[in-house]
């Protein structure tokens, strides 16, 4: 099902699309795609420009996820592309008894995860889900990560997300018109798959993903 959980948070940030495109963008992409210090805590031109914990920033999303998926104490949640684990920490604040696990390809993000998170942060890629047993998690999340995979990598990741989670929610970047495509091409540093919503939905069906999804647009 198409959801609208993260879009309000995304739209609260203003972006100068053209300035990023003109700022030695190839170099910035090369640095960002290492997914280490420059991407998380370096200059804004390389990514987040300082990804710090802001209390309650992810609270509304955490509340919506707990409610939609009927999570209860003892349930297991896996966040693929968890970064520093801030969303997981907000879920922990709301329901401390959840069993929380985050995966991220970035050594830097895992090493600088939220210090009060009781869950496990693991340095691993989405493509590594082969090692996880079927239905190991009550909810699998992937926010802002899957568009950083190639189609061949999605062919492996999407069915595995479906397999290891009893429920799943993902969001990816997309576009509905030429202006949004231009903005996305200007802004994105790490995306590999830039396609329209209908094409994302085609991939979901083709690769057997039946969980919830959301599209983020750069308007």
PDB file of N, CA, C and O in Angstrom, residues 70-117:
ATOM      1  N   UNK A  70       1.012  -2.404  14.324  1.00  0.00           N
ATOM      2  CA  UNK A  70       0.558  -3.058  15.544  1.00  0.00           C
ATOM      3  C   UNK A  70       1.677  -3.637  16.373  1.00  0.00           C
ATOM      4  O   UNK A  70       1.528  -4.722  16.962  1.00  0.00           O
ATOM      5  N   UNK A  71       2.782  -2.912  16.456  1.00  0.00           N
ATOM      6  CA  UNK A  71       3.925  -3.440  17.201  1.00  0.00           C
ATOM      7  C   UNK A  71       3.630  -3.488  18.696  1.00  0.00           C
ATOM      8  O   UNK A  71       2.963  -2.611  19.242  1.00  0.00           O
ATOM      9  N   UNK A  72       4.153  -4.509  19.333  1.00  0.00           N
ATOM     10  CA  UNK A  72       3.946  -4.707  20.768  1.00  0.00           C
ATOM     11  C   UNK A  72       5.268  -5.098  21.411  1.00  0.00           C
ATOM     12  O   UNK A  72       6.225  -5.479  20.714  1.00  0.00           O
ATOM     13  N   UNK A  73       5.377  -4.980  22.726  1.00  0.00           N
ATOM     14  CA  UNK A  73       6.627  -5.331  23.402  1.00  0.00           C
ATOM     15  C   UNK A  73       7.126  -6.719  23.001  1.00  0.00           C
ATOM     16  O   UNK A  73       6.341  -7.674  22.933  1.00  0.00           O
ATOM     17  N   UNK A  74       8.403  -6.804  22.724  1.00  0.00           N
ATOM     18  CA  UNK A  74       9.000  -8.076  22.321  1.00  0.00           C
ATOM     19  C   UNK A  74       9.062  -8.282  20.827  1.00  0.00           C
ATOM     20  O   UNK A  74       9.741  -9.205  20.356  1.00  0.00           O
ATOM     21  N   UNK A  75       8.381  -7.451  20.035  1.00  0.00           N
ATOM     22  CA  UNK A  75       8.446  -7.583  18.584  1.00  0.00           C
ATOM     23  C   UNK A  75       9.825  -7.179  18.088  1.00  0.00           C
ATOM     24  O   UNK A  75      10.519  -6.352  18.688  1.00  0.00           O
ATOM     25  N   UNK A  76      10.204  -7.762  16.958  1.00  0.00           N
ATOM     26  CA  UNK A  76      11.526  -7.542  16.371  1.00  0.00           C
ATOM     27  C   UNK A  76      11.415  -6.634  15.148  1.00  0.00           C
ATOM     28  O   UNK A  76      10.579  -6.875  14.264  1.00  0.00           O
ATOM     29  N   UNK A  77      12.264  -5.598  15.106  1.00  0.00           N
ATOM     30  CA  UNK A  77      12.257  -4.632  14.014  1.00  0.00           C
ATOM     31  C   UNK A  77      13.658  -4.543  13.417  1.00  0.00           C
ATOM     32  O   UNK A  77      14.643  -4.411  14.142  1.00  0.00           O
ATOM     33  N   UNK A  78      13.740  -4.602  12.095  1.00  0.00           N
ATOM     34  CA  UNK A  78      15.002  -4.463  11.382  1.00  0.00           C
ATOM     35  C   UNK A  78      14.932  -3.226  10.494  1.00  0.00           C
ATOM     36  O   UNK A  78      14.023  -3.100   9.668  1.00  0.00           O
ATOM     37  N   UNK A  79      15.886  -2.312  10.651  1.00  0.00           N
ATOM     38  CA  UNK A  79      15.976  -1.100   9.838  1.00  0.00           C
ATOM     39  C   UNK A  79      17.178  -1.240   8.918  1.00  0.00           C
ATOM     40  O   UNK A  79      18.327  -1.235   9.367  1.00  0.00           O
ATOM     41  N   UNK A  80      16.924  -1.351   7.607  1.00  0.00           N
ATOM     42  CA  UNK A  80      17.973  -1.499   6.607  1.00  0.00           C
ATOM     43  C   UNK A  80      18.381  -0.125   6.094  1.00  0.00           C
ATOM     44  O   UNK A  80      17.560   0.599   5.541  1.00  0.00           O
ATOM     45  N   UNK A  81      19.641   0.217   6.265  1.00  0.00           N
ATOM     46  CA  UNK A  81      20.082   1.567   5.959  1.00  0.00           C
ATOM     47  C   UNK A  81      19.755   2.488   7.114  1.00  0.00           C
ATOM     48  O   UNK A  81      19.259   3.595   6.936  1.00  0.00           O
ATOM     49  N   UNK A  82      20.051   2.030   8.310  1.00  0.00           N
ATOM     50  CA  UNK A  82      19.621   2.709   9.546  1.00  0.00           C
ATOM     51  C   UNK A  82      20.417   3.962   9.866  1.00  0.00           C
ATOM     52  O   UNK A  82      20.027   4.729  10.754  1.00  0.00           O
ATOM     53  N   UNK A  83      21.556   4.189   9.178  1.00  0.00           N
ATOM     54  CA  UNK A  83      22.394   5.321   9.531  1.00  0.00           C
ATOM     55  C   UNK A  83      22.873   5.215  10.968  1.00  0.00           C
ATOM     56  O   UNK A  83      23.374   4.175  11.396  1.00  0.00           O
ATOM     57  N   UNK A  84      22.688   6.261  11.732  1.00  0.00           N
ATOM     58  CA  UNK A  84      23.121   6.287  13.125  1.00  0.00           C
ATOM     59  C   UNK A  84      22.056   5.753  14.091  1.00  0.00           C
ATOM     60  O   UNK A  84      22.236   5.827  15.315  1.00  0.00           O
ATOM     61  N   UNK A  85      20.965   5.223  13.553  1.00  0.00           N
ATOM     62  CA  UNK A  85      19.965   4.578  14.394  1.00  0.00           C
ATOM     63  C   UNK A  85      18.989   5.508  15.079  1.00  0.00           C
ATOM     64  O   UNK A  85      18.352   5.127  16.065  1.00  0.00           O
ATOM     65  N   UNK A  86      18.813   6.716  14.560  1.00  0.00           N
ATOM     66  CA  UNK A  86      17.961   7.687  15.242  1.00  0.00           C
ATOM     67  C   UNK A  86      16.484   7.293  15.212  1.00  0.00           C
ATOM     68  O   UNK A  86      15.772   7.498  16.198  1.00  0.00           O
ATOM     69  N   UNK A  87      16.014   6.747  14.105  1.00  0.00           N
ATOM     70  CA  UNK A  87      14.620   6.294  14.055  1.00  0.00           C
ATOM     71  C   UNK A  87      14.401   5.145  15.037  1.00  0.00           C
ATOM     72  O   UNK A  87      13.396   5.113  15.762  1.00  0.00           O
ATOM     73  N   UNK A  88      15.314   4.206  15.073  1.00  0.00           N
ATOM     74  CA  UNK A  88      15.202   3.099  16.019  1.00  0.00           C
ATOM     75  C   UNK A  88      15.176   3.608  17.457  1.00  0.00           C
ATOM     76  O   UNK A  88      14.424   3.101  18.300  1.00  0.00           O
ATOM     77  N   UNK A  89      15.993   4.625  17.730  1.00  0.00           N
ATOM     78  CA  UNK A  89      16.010   5.164  19.088  1.00  0.00           C
ATOM     79  C   UNK A  89      14.671   5.803  19.443  1.00  0.00           C
ATOM     80  O   UNK A  89      14.199   5.653  20.585  1.00  0.00           O
ATOM     81  N   UNK A  90      14.046   6.496  18.488  1.00  0.00           N
ATOM     82  CA  UNK A  90      12.725   7.069  18.761  1.00  0.00           C
ATOM     83  C   UNK A  90      11.702   5.972  19.020  1.00  0.00           C
ATOM     84  O   UNK A  90      10.814   6.118  19.872  1.00  0.00           O
ATOM     85  N   UNK A  91      11.805   4.863  18.298  1.00  0.00           N
ATOM     86  CA  UNK A  91      10.912   3.734  18.549  1.00  0.00           C
ATOM     87  C   UNK A  91      11.171   3.152  19.933  1.00  0.00           C
ATOM     88  O   UNK A  91      10.235   2.767  20.642  1.00  0.00           O
ATOM     89  N   UNK A  92      12.426   3.089  20.325  1.00  0.00           N
ATOM     90  CA  UNK A  92      12.780   2.604  21.671  1.00  0.00           C
ATOM     91  C   UNK A  92      12.190   3.501  22.747  1.00  0.00           C
ATOM     92  O   UNK A  92      11.708   3.011  23.786  1.00  0.00           O
ATOM     93  N   UNK A  93      12.244   4.812  22.543  1.00  0.00           N
ATOM     94  CA  UNK A  93      11.685   5.747  23.519  1.00  0.00           C
ATOM     95  C   UNK A  93      10.188   5.515  23.716  1.00  0.00           C
ATOM     96  O   UNK A  93       9.666   5.634  24.822  1.00  0.00           O
ATOM     97  N   UNK A  94       9.501   5.173  22.622  1.00  0.00           N
ATOM     98  CA  UNK A  94       8.059   4.974  22.678  1.00  0.00           C
ATOM     99  C   UNK A  94       7.687   3.592  23.220  1.00  0.00           C
ATOM    100  O   UNK A  94       6.668   3.442  23.899  1.00  0.00           O
ATOM    101  N   UNK A  95       8.513   2.601  22.894  1.00  0.00           N
ATOM    102  CA  UNK A  95       8.236   1.229  23.321  1.00  0.00           C
ATOM    103  C   UNK A  95       9.567   0.544  23.640  1.00  0.00           C
ATOM    104  O   UNK A  95      10.155  -0.137  22.782  1.00  0.00           O
ATOM    105  N   UNK A  96      10.060   0.705  24.855  1.00  0.00           N
ATOM    106  CA  UNK A  96      11.404   0.219  25.210  1.00  0.00           C
ATOM    107  C   UNK A  96      11.600  -1.287  25.058  1.00  0.00           C
ATOM    108  O   UNK A  96      12.750  -1.740  24.947  1.00  0.00           O
ATOM    109  N   UNK A  97      10.525  -2.052  25.052  1.00  0.00           N
ATOM    110  CA  UNK A  97      10.668  -3.505  25.011  1.00  0.00           C
ATOM    111  C   UNK A  97      10.830  -4.060  23.596  1.00  0.00           C
ATOM    112  O   UNK A  97      10.968  -5.275  23.404  1.00  0.00           O
ATOM    113  N   UNK A  98      10.787  -3.196  22.570  1.00  0.00           N
ATOM    114  CA  UNK A  98      11.021  -3.673  21.207  1.00  0.00           C
ATOM    115  C   UNK A  98      12.448  -4.195  21.069  1.00  0.00           C
ATOM    116  O   UNK A  98      13.377  -3.680  21.698  1.00  0.00           O
ATOM    117  N   UNK A  99      12.623  -5.218  20.245  1.00  0.00           N
ATOM    118  CA  UNK A  99      13.952  -5.733  19.918  1.00  0.00           C
ATOM    119  C   UNK A  99      14.351  -5.099  18.591  1.00  0.00           C
ATOM    120  O   UNK A  99      13.763  -5.380  17.548  1.00  0.00           O
ATOM    121  N   UNK A 100      15.337  -4.217  18.629  1.00  0.00           N
ATOM    122  CA  UNK A 100      15.662  -3.361  17.492  1.00  0.00           C
ATOM    123  C   UNK A 100      17.037  -3.690  16.922  1.00  0.00           C
ATOM    124  O   UNK A 100      18.013  -3.803  17.655  1.00  0.00           O
ATOM    125  N   UNK A 101      17.081  -3.821  15.603  1.00  0.00           N
ATOM    126  CA  UNK A 101      18.331  -4.106  14.904  1.00  0.00           C
ATOM    127  C   UNK A 101      18.436  -3.178  13.696  1.00  0.00           C
ATOM    128  O   UNK A 101      17.467  -3.003  12.954  1.00  0.00           O
ATOM    129  N   UNK A 102      19.593  -2.575  13.508  1.00  0.00           N
ATOM    130  CA  UNK A 102      19.832  -1.726  12.358  1.00  0.00           C
ATOM    131  C   UNK A 102      21.023  -2.208  11.552  1.00  0.00           C
ATOM    132  O   UNK A 102      22.039  -2.613  12.126  1.00  0.00           O
ATOM    133  N   UNK A 103      20.885  -2.170  10.242  1.00  0.00           N
ATOM    134  CA  UNK A 103      21.998  -2.499   9.339  1.00  0.00           C
ATOM    135  C   UNK A 103      22.356  -1.248   8.556  1.00  0.00           C
ATOM    136  O   UNK A 103      21.471  -0.521   8.093  1.00  0.00           O
ATOM    137  N   UNK A 104      23.643  -1.015   8.357  1.00  0.00           N
ATOM    138  CA  UNK A 104      24.072   0.048   7.461  1.00  0.00           C
ATOM    139  C   UNK A 104      25.430  -0.298   6.873  1.00  0.00           C
ATOM    140  O   UNK A 104      26.277  -0.891   7.553  1.00  0.00           O
ATOM    141  N   UNK A 105      25.630   0.081   5.634  1.00  0.00           N
ATOM    142  CA  UNK A 105      26.891  -0.200   4.942  1.00  0.00           C
ATOM    143  C   UNK A 105      28.023   0.688   5.434  1.00  0.00           C
ATOM    144  O   UNK A 105      29.194   0.403   5.165  1.00  0.00           O
ATOM    145  N   UNK A 106      27.693   1.770   6.140  1.00  0.00           N
ATOM    146  CA  UNK A 106      28.683   2.754   6.559  1.00  0.00           C
ATOM    147  C   UNK A 106      29.334   2.378   7.887  1.00  0.00           C
ATOM    148  O   UNK A 106      28.677   2.320   8.921  1.00  0.00           O
ATOM    149  N   UNK A 107      30.638   2.164   7.856  1.00  0.00           N
ATOM    150  CA  UNK A 107      31.365   1.920   9.096  1.00  0.00           C
ATOM    151  C   UNK A 107      31.242   3.130  10.024  1.00  0.00           C
ATOM    152  O   UNK A 107      31.095   2.988  11.234  1.00  0.00           O
ATOM    153  N   UNK A 108      31.309   4.320   9.434  1.00  0.00           N
ATOM    154  CA  UNK A 108      31.273   5.545  10.233  1.00  0.00           C
ATOM    155  C   UNK A 108      29.927   5.686  10.945  1.00  0.00           C
ATOM    156  O   UNK A 108      29.893   6.014  12.146  1.00  0.00           O
ATOM    157  N   UNK A 109      28.831   5.466  10.239  1.00  0.00           N
ATOM    158  CA  UNK A 109      27.512   5.610  10.859  1.00  0.00           C
ATOM    159  C   UNK A 109      27.331   4.633  12.011  1.00  0.00           C
ATOM    160  O   UNK A 109      26.825   5.003  13.077  1.00  0.00           O
ATOM    161  N   UNK A 110      27.730   3.397  11.804  1.00  0.00           N
ATOM    162  CA  UNK A 110      27.587   2.388  12.861  1.00  0.00           C
ATOM    163  C   UNK A 110      28.444   2.764  14.072  1.00  0.00           C
ATOM    164  O   UNK A 110      28.007   2.665  15.231  1.00  0.00           O
ATOM    165  N   UNK A 111      29.650   3.239  13.832  1.00  0.00           N
ATOM    166  CA  UNK A 111      30.547   3.607  14.929  1.00  0.00           C
ATOM    167  C   UNK A 111      30.048   4.825  15.690  1.00  0.00           C
ATOM    168  O   UNK A 111      30.411   5.017  16.855  1.00  0.00           O
ATOM    169  N   UNK A 112      29.216   5.644  15.057  1.00  0.00           N
ATOM    170  CA  UNK A 112      28.722   6.868  15.687  1.00  0.00           C
ATOM    171  C   UNK A 112      27.220   6.819  15.911  1.00  0.00           C
ATOM    172  O   UNK A 112      26.542   7.840  15.943  1.00  0.00           O
ATOM    173  N   UNK A 113      26.704   5.613  16.120  1.00  0.00           N
ATOM    174  CA  UNK A 113      25.279   5.452  16.393  1.00  0.00           C
ATOM    175  C   UNK A 113      24.870   6.060  17.723  1.00  0.00           C
ATOM    176  O   UNK A 113      25.717   6.348  18.578  1.00  0.00           O
ATOM    177  N   UNK A 114      23.568   6.237  17.887  1.00  0.00           N
ATOM    178  CA  UNK A 114      23.061   6.847  19.120  1.00  0.00           C
ATOM    179  C   UNK A 114      23.488   6.011  20.326  1.00  0.00           C
ATOM    180  O   UNK A 114      23.203   4.813  20.412  1.00  0.00           O
ATOM    181  N   UNK A 115      24.151   6.673  21.274  1.00  0.00           N
ATOM    182  CA  UNK A 115      24.730   5.963  22.412  1.00  0.00           C
ATOM    183  C   UNK A 115      23.732   5.317  23.337  1.00  0.00           C
ATOM    184  O   UNK A 115      24.077   4.374  24.065  1.00  0.00           O
ATOM    185  N   UNK A 116      22.485   5.778  23.328  1.00  0.00           N
ATOM    186  CA  UNK A 116      21.482   5.229  24.231  1.00  0.00           C
ATOM    187  C   UNK A 116      20.626   4.150  23.579  1.00  0.00           C
ATOM    188  O   UNK A 116      19.726   3.606  24.227  1.00  0.00           O
ATOM    189  N   UNK A 117      20.904   3.842  22.331  1.00  0.00           N
ATOM    190  CA  UNK A 117      20.142   2.784  21.657  1.00  0.00           C
ATOM    191  C   UNK A 117      20.554   1.428  22.213  1.00  0.00           C
ATOM    192  O   UNK A 117      21.734   1.067  22.209  1.00  0.00           O
TER     193      UNK A 117
END
